[in-house]
Coordinates of C-alpha atoms and ligand atoms in Angstrom, one line a residue:
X1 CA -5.0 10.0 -11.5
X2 CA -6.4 9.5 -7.8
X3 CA -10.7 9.0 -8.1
X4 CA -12.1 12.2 -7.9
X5 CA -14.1 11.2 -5.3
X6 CA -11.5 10.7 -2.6
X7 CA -10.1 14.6 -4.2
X8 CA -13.4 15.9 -3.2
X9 CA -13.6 14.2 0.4
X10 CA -10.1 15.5 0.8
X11 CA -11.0 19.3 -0.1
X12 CA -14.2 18.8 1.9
X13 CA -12.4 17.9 5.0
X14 CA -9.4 19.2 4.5
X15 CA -9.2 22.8 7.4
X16 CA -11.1 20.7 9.3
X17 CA -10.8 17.0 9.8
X18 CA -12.4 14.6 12.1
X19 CA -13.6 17.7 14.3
X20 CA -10.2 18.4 15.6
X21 CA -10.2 22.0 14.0
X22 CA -6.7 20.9 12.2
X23 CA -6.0 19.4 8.7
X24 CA -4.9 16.1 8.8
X25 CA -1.5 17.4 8.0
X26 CA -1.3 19.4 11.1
X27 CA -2.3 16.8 14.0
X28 CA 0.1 14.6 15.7
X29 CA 0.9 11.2 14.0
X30 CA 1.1 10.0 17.2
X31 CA -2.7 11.4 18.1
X32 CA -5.3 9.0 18.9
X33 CA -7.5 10.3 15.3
X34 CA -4.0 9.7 13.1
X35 CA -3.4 6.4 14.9
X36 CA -7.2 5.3 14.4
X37 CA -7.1 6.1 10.6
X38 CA -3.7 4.8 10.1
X39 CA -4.4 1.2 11.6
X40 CA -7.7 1.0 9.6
X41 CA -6.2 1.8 6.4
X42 CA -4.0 -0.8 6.9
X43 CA -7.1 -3.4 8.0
X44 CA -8.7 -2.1 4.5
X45 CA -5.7 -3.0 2.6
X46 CA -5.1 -6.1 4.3
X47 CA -8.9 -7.0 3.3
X48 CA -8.4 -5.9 -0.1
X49 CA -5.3 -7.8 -0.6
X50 CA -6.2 -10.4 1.5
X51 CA -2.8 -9.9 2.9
X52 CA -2.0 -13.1 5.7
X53 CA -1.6 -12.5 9.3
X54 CA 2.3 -13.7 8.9
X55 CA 2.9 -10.7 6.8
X56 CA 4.0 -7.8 8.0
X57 CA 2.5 -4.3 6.1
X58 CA 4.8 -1.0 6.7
X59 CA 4.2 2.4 5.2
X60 CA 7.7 4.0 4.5
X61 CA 9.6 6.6 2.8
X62 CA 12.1 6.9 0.1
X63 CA 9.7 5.5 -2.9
X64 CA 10.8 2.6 -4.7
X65 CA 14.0 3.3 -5.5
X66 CA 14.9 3.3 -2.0
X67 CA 13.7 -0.3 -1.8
X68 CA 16.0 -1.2 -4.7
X69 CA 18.8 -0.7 -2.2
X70 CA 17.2 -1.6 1.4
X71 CA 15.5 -4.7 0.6
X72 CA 19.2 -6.3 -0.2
X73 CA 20.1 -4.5 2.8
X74 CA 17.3 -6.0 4.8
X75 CA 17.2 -9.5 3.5
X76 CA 20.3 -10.6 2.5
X77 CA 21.6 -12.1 5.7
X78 CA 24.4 -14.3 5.3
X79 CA 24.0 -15.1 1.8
X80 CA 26.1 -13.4 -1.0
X81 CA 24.0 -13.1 -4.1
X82 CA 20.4 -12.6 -5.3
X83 CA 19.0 -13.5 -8.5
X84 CA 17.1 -10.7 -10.4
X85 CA 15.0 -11.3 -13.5
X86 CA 15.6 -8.8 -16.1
X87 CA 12.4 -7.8 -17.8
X88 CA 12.8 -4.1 -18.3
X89 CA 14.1 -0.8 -17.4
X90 CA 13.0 -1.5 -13.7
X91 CA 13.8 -4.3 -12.9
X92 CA 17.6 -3.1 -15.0
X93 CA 17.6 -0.2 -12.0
X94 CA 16.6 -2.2 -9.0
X95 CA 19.7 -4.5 -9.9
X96 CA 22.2 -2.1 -10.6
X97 CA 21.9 -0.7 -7.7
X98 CA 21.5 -4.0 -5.5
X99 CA 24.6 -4.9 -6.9
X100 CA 26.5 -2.8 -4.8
X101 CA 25.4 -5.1 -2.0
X102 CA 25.7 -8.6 -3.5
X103 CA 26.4 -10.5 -6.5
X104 CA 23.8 -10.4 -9.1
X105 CA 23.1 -13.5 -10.7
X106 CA 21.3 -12.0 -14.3
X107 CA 18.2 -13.6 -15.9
X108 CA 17.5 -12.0 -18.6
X109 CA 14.1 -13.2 -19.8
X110 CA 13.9 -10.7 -22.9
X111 CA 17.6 -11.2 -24.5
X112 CA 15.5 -13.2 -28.0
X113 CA 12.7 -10.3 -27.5
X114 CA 11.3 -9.5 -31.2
X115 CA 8.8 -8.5 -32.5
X116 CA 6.1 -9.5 -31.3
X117 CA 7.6 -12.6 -29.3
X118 CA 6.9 -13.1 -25.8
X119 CA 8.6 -12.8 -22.2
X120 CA 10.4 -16.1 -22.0
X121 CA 8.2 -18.6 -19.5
X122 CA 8.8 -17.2 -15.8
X123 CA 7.8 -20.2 -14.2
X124 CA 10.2 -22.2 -16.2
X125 CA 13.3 -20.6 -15.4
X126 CA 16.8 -22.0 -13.6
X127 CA 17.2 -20.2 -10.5
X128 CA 20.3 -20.3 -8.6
X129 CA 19.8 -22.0 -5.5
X130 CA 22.5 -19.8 -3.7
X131 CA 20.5 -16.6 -3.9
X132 CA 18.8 -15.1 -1.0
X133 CA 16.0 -14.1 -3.0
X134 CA 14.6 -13.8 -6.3
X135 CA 13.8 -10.3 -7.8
X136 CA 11.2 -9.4 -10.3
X137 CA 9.2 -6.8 -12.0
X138 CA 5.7 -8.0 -12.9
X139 CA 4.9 -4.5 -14.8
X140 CA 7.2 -2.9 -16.6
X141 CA 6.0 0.7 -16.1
X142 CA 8.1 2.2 -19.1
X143 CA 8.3 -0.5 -21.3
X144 CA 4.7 -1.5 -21.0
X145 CA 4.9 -4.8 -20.3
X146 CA 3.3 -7.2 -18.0
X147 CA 3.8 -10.8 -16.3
X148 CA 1.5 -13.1 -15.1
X149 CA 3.5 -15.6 -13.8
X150 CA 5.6 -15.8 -11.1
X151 CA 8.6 -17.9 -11.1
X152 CA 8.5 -21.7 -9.6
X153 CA 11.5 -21.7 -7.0
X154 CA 11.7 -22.3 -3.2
X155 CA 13.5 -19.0 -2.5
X156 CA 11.5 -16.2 -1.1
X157 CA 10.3 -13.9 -4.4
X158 CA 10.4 -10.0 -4.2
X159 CA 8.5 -8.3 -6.4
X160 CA 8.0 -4.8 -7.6
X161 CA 4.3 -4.1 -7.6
X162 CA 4.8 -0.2 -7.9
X163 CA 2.5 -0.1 -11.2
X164 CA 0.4 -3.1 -10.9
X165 CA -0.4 -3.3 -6.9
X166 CA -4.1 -3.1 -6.5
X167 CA -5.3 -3.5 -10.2
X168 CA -6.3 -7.0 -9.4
X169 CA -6.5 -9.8 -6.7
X170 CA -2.7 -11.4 -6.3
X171 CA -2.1 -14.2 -4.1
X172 CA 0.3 -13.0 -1.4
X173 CA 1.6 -16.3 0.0
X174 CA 3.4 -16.4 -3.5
X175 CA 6.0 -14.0 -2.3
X176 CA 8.4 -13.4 0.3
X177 CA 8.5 -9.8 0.0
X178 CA 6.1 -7.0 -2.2
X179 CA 6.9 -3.1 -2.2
X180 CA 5.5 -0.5 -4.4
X181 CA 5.9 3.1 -4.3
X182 CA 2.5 4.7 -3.6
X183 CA 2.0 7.4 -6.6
X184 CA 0.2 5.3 -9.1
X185 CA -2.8 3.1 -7.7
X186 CA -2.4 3.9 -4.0
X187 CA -2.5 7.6 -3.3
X188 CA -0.4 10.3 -4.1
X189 CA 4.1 10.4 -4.1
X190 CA 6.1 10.5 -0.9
X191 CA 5.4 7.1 0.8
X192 CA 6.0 3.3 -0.2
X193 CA 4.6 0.1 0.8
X194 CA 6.4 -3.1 1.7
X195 CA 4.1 -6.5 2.7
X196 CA 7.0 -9.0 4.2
X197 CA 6.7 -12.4 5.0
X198 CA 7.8 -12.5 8.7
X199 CA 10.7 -15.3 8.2
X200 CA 12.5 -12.3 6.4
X201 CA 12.6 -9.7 9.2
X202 CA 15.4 -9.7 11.6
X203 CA 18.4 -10.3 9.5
X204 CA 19.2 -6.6 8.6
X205 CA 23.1 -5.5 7.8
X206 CA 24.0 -3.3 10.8
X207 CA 24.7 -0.7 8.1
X208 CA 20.9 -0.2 7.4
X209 CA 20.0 2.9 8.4
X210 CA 17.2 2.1 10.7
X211 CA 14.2 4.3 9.2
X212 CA 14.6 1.2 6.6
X213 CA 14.9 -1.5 9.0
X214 CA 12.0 -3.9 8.6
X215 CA 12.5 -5.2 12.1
X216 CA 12.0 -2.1 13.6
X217 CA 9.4 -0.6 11.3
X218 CA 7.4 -3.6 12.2
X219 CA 7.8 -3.1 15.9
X220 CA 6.9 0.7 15.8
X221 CA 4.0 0.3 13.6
X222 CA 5.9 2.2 10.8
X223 CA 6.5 5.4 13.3
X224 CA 10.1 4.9 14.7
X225 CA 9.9 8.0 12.2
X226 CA 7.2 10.8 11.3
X227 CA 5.3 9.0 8.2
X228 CA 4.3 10.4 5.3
X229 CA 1.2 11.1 7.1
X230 CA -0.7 13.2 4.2
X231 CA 0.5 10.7 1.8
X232 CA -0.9 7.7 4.5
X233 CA -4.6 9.3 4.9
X234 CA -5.0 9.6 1.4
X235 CA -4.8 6.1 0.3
X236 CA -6.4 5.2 3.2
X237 CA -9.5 6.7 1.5
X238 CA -8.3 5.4 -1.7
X239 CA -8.8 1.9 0.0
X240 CA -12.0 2.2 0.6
X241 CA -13.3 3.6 -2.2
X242 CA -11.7 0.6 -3.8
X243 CA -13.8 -1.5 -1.4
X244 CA -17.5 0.7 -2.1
X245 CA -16.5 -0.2 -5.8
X246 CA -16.3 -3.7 -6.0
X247 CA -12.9 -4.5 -4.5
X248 CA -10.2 -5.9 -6.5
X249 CA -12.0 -8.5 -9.1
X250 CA -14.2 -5.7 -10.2
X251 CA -11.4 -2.9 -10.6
X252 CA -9.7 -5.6 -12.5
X253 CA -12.5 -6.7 -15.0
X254 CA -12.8 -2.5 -15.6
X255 CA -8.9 -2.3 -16.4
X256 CA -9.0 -5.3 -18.3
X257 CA -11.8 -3.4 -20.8
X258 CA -10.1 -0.5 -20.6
X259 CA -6.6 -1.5 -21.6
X260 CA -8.7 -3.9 -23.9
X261 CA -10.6 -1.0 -26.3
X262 CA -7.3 0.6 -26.6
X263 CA -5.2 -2.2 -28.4
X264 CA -8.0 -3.5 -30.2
X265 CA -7.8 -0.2 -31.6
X266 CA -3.9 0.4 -32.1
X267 CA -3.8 -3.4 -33.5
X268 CA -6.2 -2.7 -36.7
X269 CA -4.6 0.7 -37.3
X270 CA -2.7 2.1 -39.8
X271 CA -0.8 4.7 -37.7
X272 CA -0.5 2.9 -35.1
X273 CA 1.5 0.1 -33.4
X274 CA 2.6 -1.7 -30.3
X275 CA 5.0 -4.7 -30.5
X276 CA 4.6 -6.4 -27.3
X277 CA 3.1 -10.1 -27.3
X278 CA -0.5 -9.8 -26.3
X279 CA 0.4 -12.2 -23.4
X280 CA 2.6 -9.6 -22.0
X281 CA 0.8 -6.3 -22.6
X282 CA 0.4 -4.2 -19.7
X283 CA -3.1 -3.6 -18.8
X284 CA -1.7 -0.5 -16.6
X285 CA 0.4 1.0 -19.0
X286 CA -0.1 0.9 -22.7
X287 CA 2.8 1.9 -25.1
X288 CA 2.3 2.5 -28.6
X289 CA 4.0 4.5 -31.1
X290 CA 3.5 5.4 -34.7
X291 CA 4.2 4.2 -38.1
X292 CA 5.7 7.8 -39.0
X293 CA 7.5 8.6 -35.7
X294 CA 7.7 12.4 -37.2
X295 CA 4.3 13.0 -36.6
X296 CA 4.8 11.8 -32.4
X297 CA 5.7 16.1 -31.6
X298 CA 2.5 16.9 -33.1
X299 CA 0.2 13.8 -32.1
X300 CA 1.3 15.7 -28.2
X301 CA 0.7 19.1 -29.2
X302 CA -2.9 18.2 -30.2
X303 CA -3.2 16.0 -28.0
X304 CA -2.9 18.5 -24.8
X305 CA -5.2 21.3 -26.9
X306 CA -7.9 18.2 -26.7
X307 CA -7.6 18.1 -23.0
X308 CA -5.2 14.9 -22.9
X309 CA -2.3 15.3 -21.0
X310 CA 0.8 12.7 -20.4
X311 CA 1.0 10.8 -23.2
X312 CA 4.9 11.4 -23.6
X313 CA 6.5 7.8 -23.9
X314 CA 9.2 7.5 -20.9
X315 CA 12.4 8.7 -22.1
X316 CA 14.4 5.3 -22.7
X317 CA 12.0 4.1 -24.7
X318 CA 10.7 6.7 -26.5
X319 CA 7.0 6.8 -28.4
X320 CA 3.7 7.3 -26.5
X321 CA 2.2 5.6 -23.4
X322 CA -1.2 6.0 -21.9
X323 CA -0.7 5.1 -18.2
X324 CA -4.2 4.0 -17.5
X325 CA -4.2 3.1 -13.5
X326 CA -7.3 2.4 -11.4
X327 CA -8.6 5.7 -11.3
X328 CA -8.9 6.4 -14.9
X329 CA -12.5 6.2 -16.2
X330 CA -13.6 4.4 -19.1
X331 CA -14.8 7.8 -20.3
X332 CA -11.2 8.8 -20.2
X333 CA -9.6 5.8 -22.4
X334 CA -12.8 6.3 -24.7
X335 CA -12.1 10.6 -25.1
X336 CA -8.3 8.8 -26.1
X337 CA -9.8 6.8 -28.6
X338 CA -12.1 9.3 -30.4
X339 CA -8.8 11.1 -30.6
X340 CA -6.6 8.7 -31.8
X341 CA -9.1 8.2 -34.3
X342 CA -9.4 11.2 -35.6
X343 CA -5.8 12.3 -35.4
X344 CA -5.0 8.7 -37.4
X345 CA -8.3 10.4 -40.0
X346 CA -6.5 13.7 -40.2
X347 CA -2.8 12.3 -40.6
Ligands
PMP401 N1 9.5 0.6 -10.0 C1 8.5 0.8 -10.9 C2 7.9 -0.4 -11.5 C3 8.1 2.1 -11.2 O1 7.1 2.3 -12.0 C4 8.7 3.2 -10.6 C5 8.3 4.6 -10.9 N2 7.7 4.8 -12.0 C6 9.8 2.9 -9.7 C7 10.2 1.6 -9.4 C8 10.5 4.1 -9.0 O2 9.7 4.6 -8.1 P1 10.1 5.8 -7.1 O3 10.1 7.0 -8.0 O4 9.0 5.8 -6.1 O5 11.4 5.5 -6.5

């Protein structure tokens, strides 16, 4: 969901923006109104985020998956290998395909993961000191799992942020390098974010495309290319209705209640279930599934006639998942409750 809000401000403007008798999709990126908006966008997240002035912030193309390949790419340098923590299906895909670039040195944090156990301790883990970088995931988007930690180690730490970014304050001097593809908590599909520490600019592979090249990115002010400019304005009104609403500790203590009524609820039901350790339950994404797994087809089917839509659990892992990102009001997670309820009644 984007808040509707922002929707409305968008329809409201959108023949005739800024007085320049052209949508914002029609001007030139280049125009004095785009290159206003775009620059304060990026001052609102850097507020937000409280981003430091030795980080660079570029708004690309090519979502996250596209990172999975350029950050090696970008970073790398001289060094062989990168270490990448293995929490769950993202974090699986950003190393497969970064090991066409490098050697992959594995740590697979949920190898003894049972019921109900936790992550292993990310801050206590053995880090080859030969890596350029370590990788991780701190939400697991389809598995519905979340990490609080980051790991202890001296090399710079990348992280994927595409379903966590802006559901609560971070501290950015942790890592070396954050992306996150913009569709969930940012504004809507078709750009991605990268915040890099600037240290790691500057050592690209000559093979890099250059639409992906940090370094020059950075010098063009993301627009050696056209940018997703629709994609741009829209989180740049995201941003600051983040701001008008509190900022990032207050979104946070409403995703922490949200995400909060709903596994209170799956954990004393009978229908119900979720097997992830409540230290590592995502407050973004919250999986469940049922105690008779025949009854998932219908649970959807009455589910969309109650005006609830996208509960499907992602493919690889099957079961149900309410993705619950900033946007979603509490009166939404509470119109999933009464449901659940009833259904779990009925069934
Ligand atoms: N990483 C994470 C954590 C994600 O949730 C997703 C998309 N759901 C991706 C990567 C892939 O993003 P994209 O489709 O923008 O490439």
């Amino acid at each position: 969901m984007l808040p509707a809000a922002v929707l409305e401000q968008v329809q409201k403007e959108f023949l005739n923006w800024q007085d320049t008798n052209s949508s914002v999709i029609e001007v030139s990126h280049r125009g004095e109104n785009f290159i206003a908006m775009a620059h304060e966008a990026e001052k609102d997240l850097r507020e937000l985020l409280k981003i430091p002035d030795n980080y660079k912030v570029l708004f690309l193309q090519g979502g996250a998956r596209a990172q999975f390949a350029t950050i090696p790419l970008n970073i790398l340098g001289k060094s062989q290998s990168a270490s990448y923590i293995i929490t769950g299906h993202w974090a699986n895909c950003a190393s497969d395909e970064a090991k066409k670039y490098c050697s992959i040195e594995y740590i697979d944090v949920r190898s003894d993961l049972d019921e109900k156990s936790a992550i292993k301790p990310i801050d206590k883990l053995n880090i080859s000191e030969h890596s350029a970088y370590v990788h991780f995931c701190p939400n697991e988007t389809v598995d519905g799992i979340e990490i609080n930690e980051v790991p202890k180690t001296n090399l710079p730490i990348v992280a994927d942020l595409s379903s966590t970014i802006l559901s609560r304050p971070i501290n950015i001097s942790q890592y070396g390098l954050i992306y996150a593809g913009a569709q969930k908590n940012i504004g809507p599909a078709g750009m991605t974010i990268v915040i890099v520490r600037e240290d790691l600019l500057g050592r690209a592979n000559d093979l890099l495309p250059s639409v992906f090249n940090y370094q020059i990115q950075a010098d063009k002010d993301s627009m050696y290319n056209t940018p997703p400019t629709f994609s741009w304005y829209v989180s740049g009104l995201v941003f600051k209705w983040l701001k008008k609403n509190g900022g990032l500790a207050n979104i946070y203590k409403e995703n922490r209640l949200k995400a909060k009524i709903l596994y209170d609820f799956i954990d004393k039901s009978d229908l119900y279930f979720n097997n992830i350790h409540k230290n590592n339950r995502s407050i973004m994404n919250v999986t469940f599934n049922l105690y008779k797994p025949s009854l998932i087809k219908t649970f959807l089917e009455e589910a969309k006639r109650a005006g609830l839509y996208g509960l499907k659990g992602h493919s690889v892992v099957g079961g149900l998942r309410a993705s619950i990102y900033n946007a979603m009001p509490l009166a939404g997670v509470e119109a999933l409750l009464k449901f659940m309820c009833e259904f779990e009644r009925k069934f």
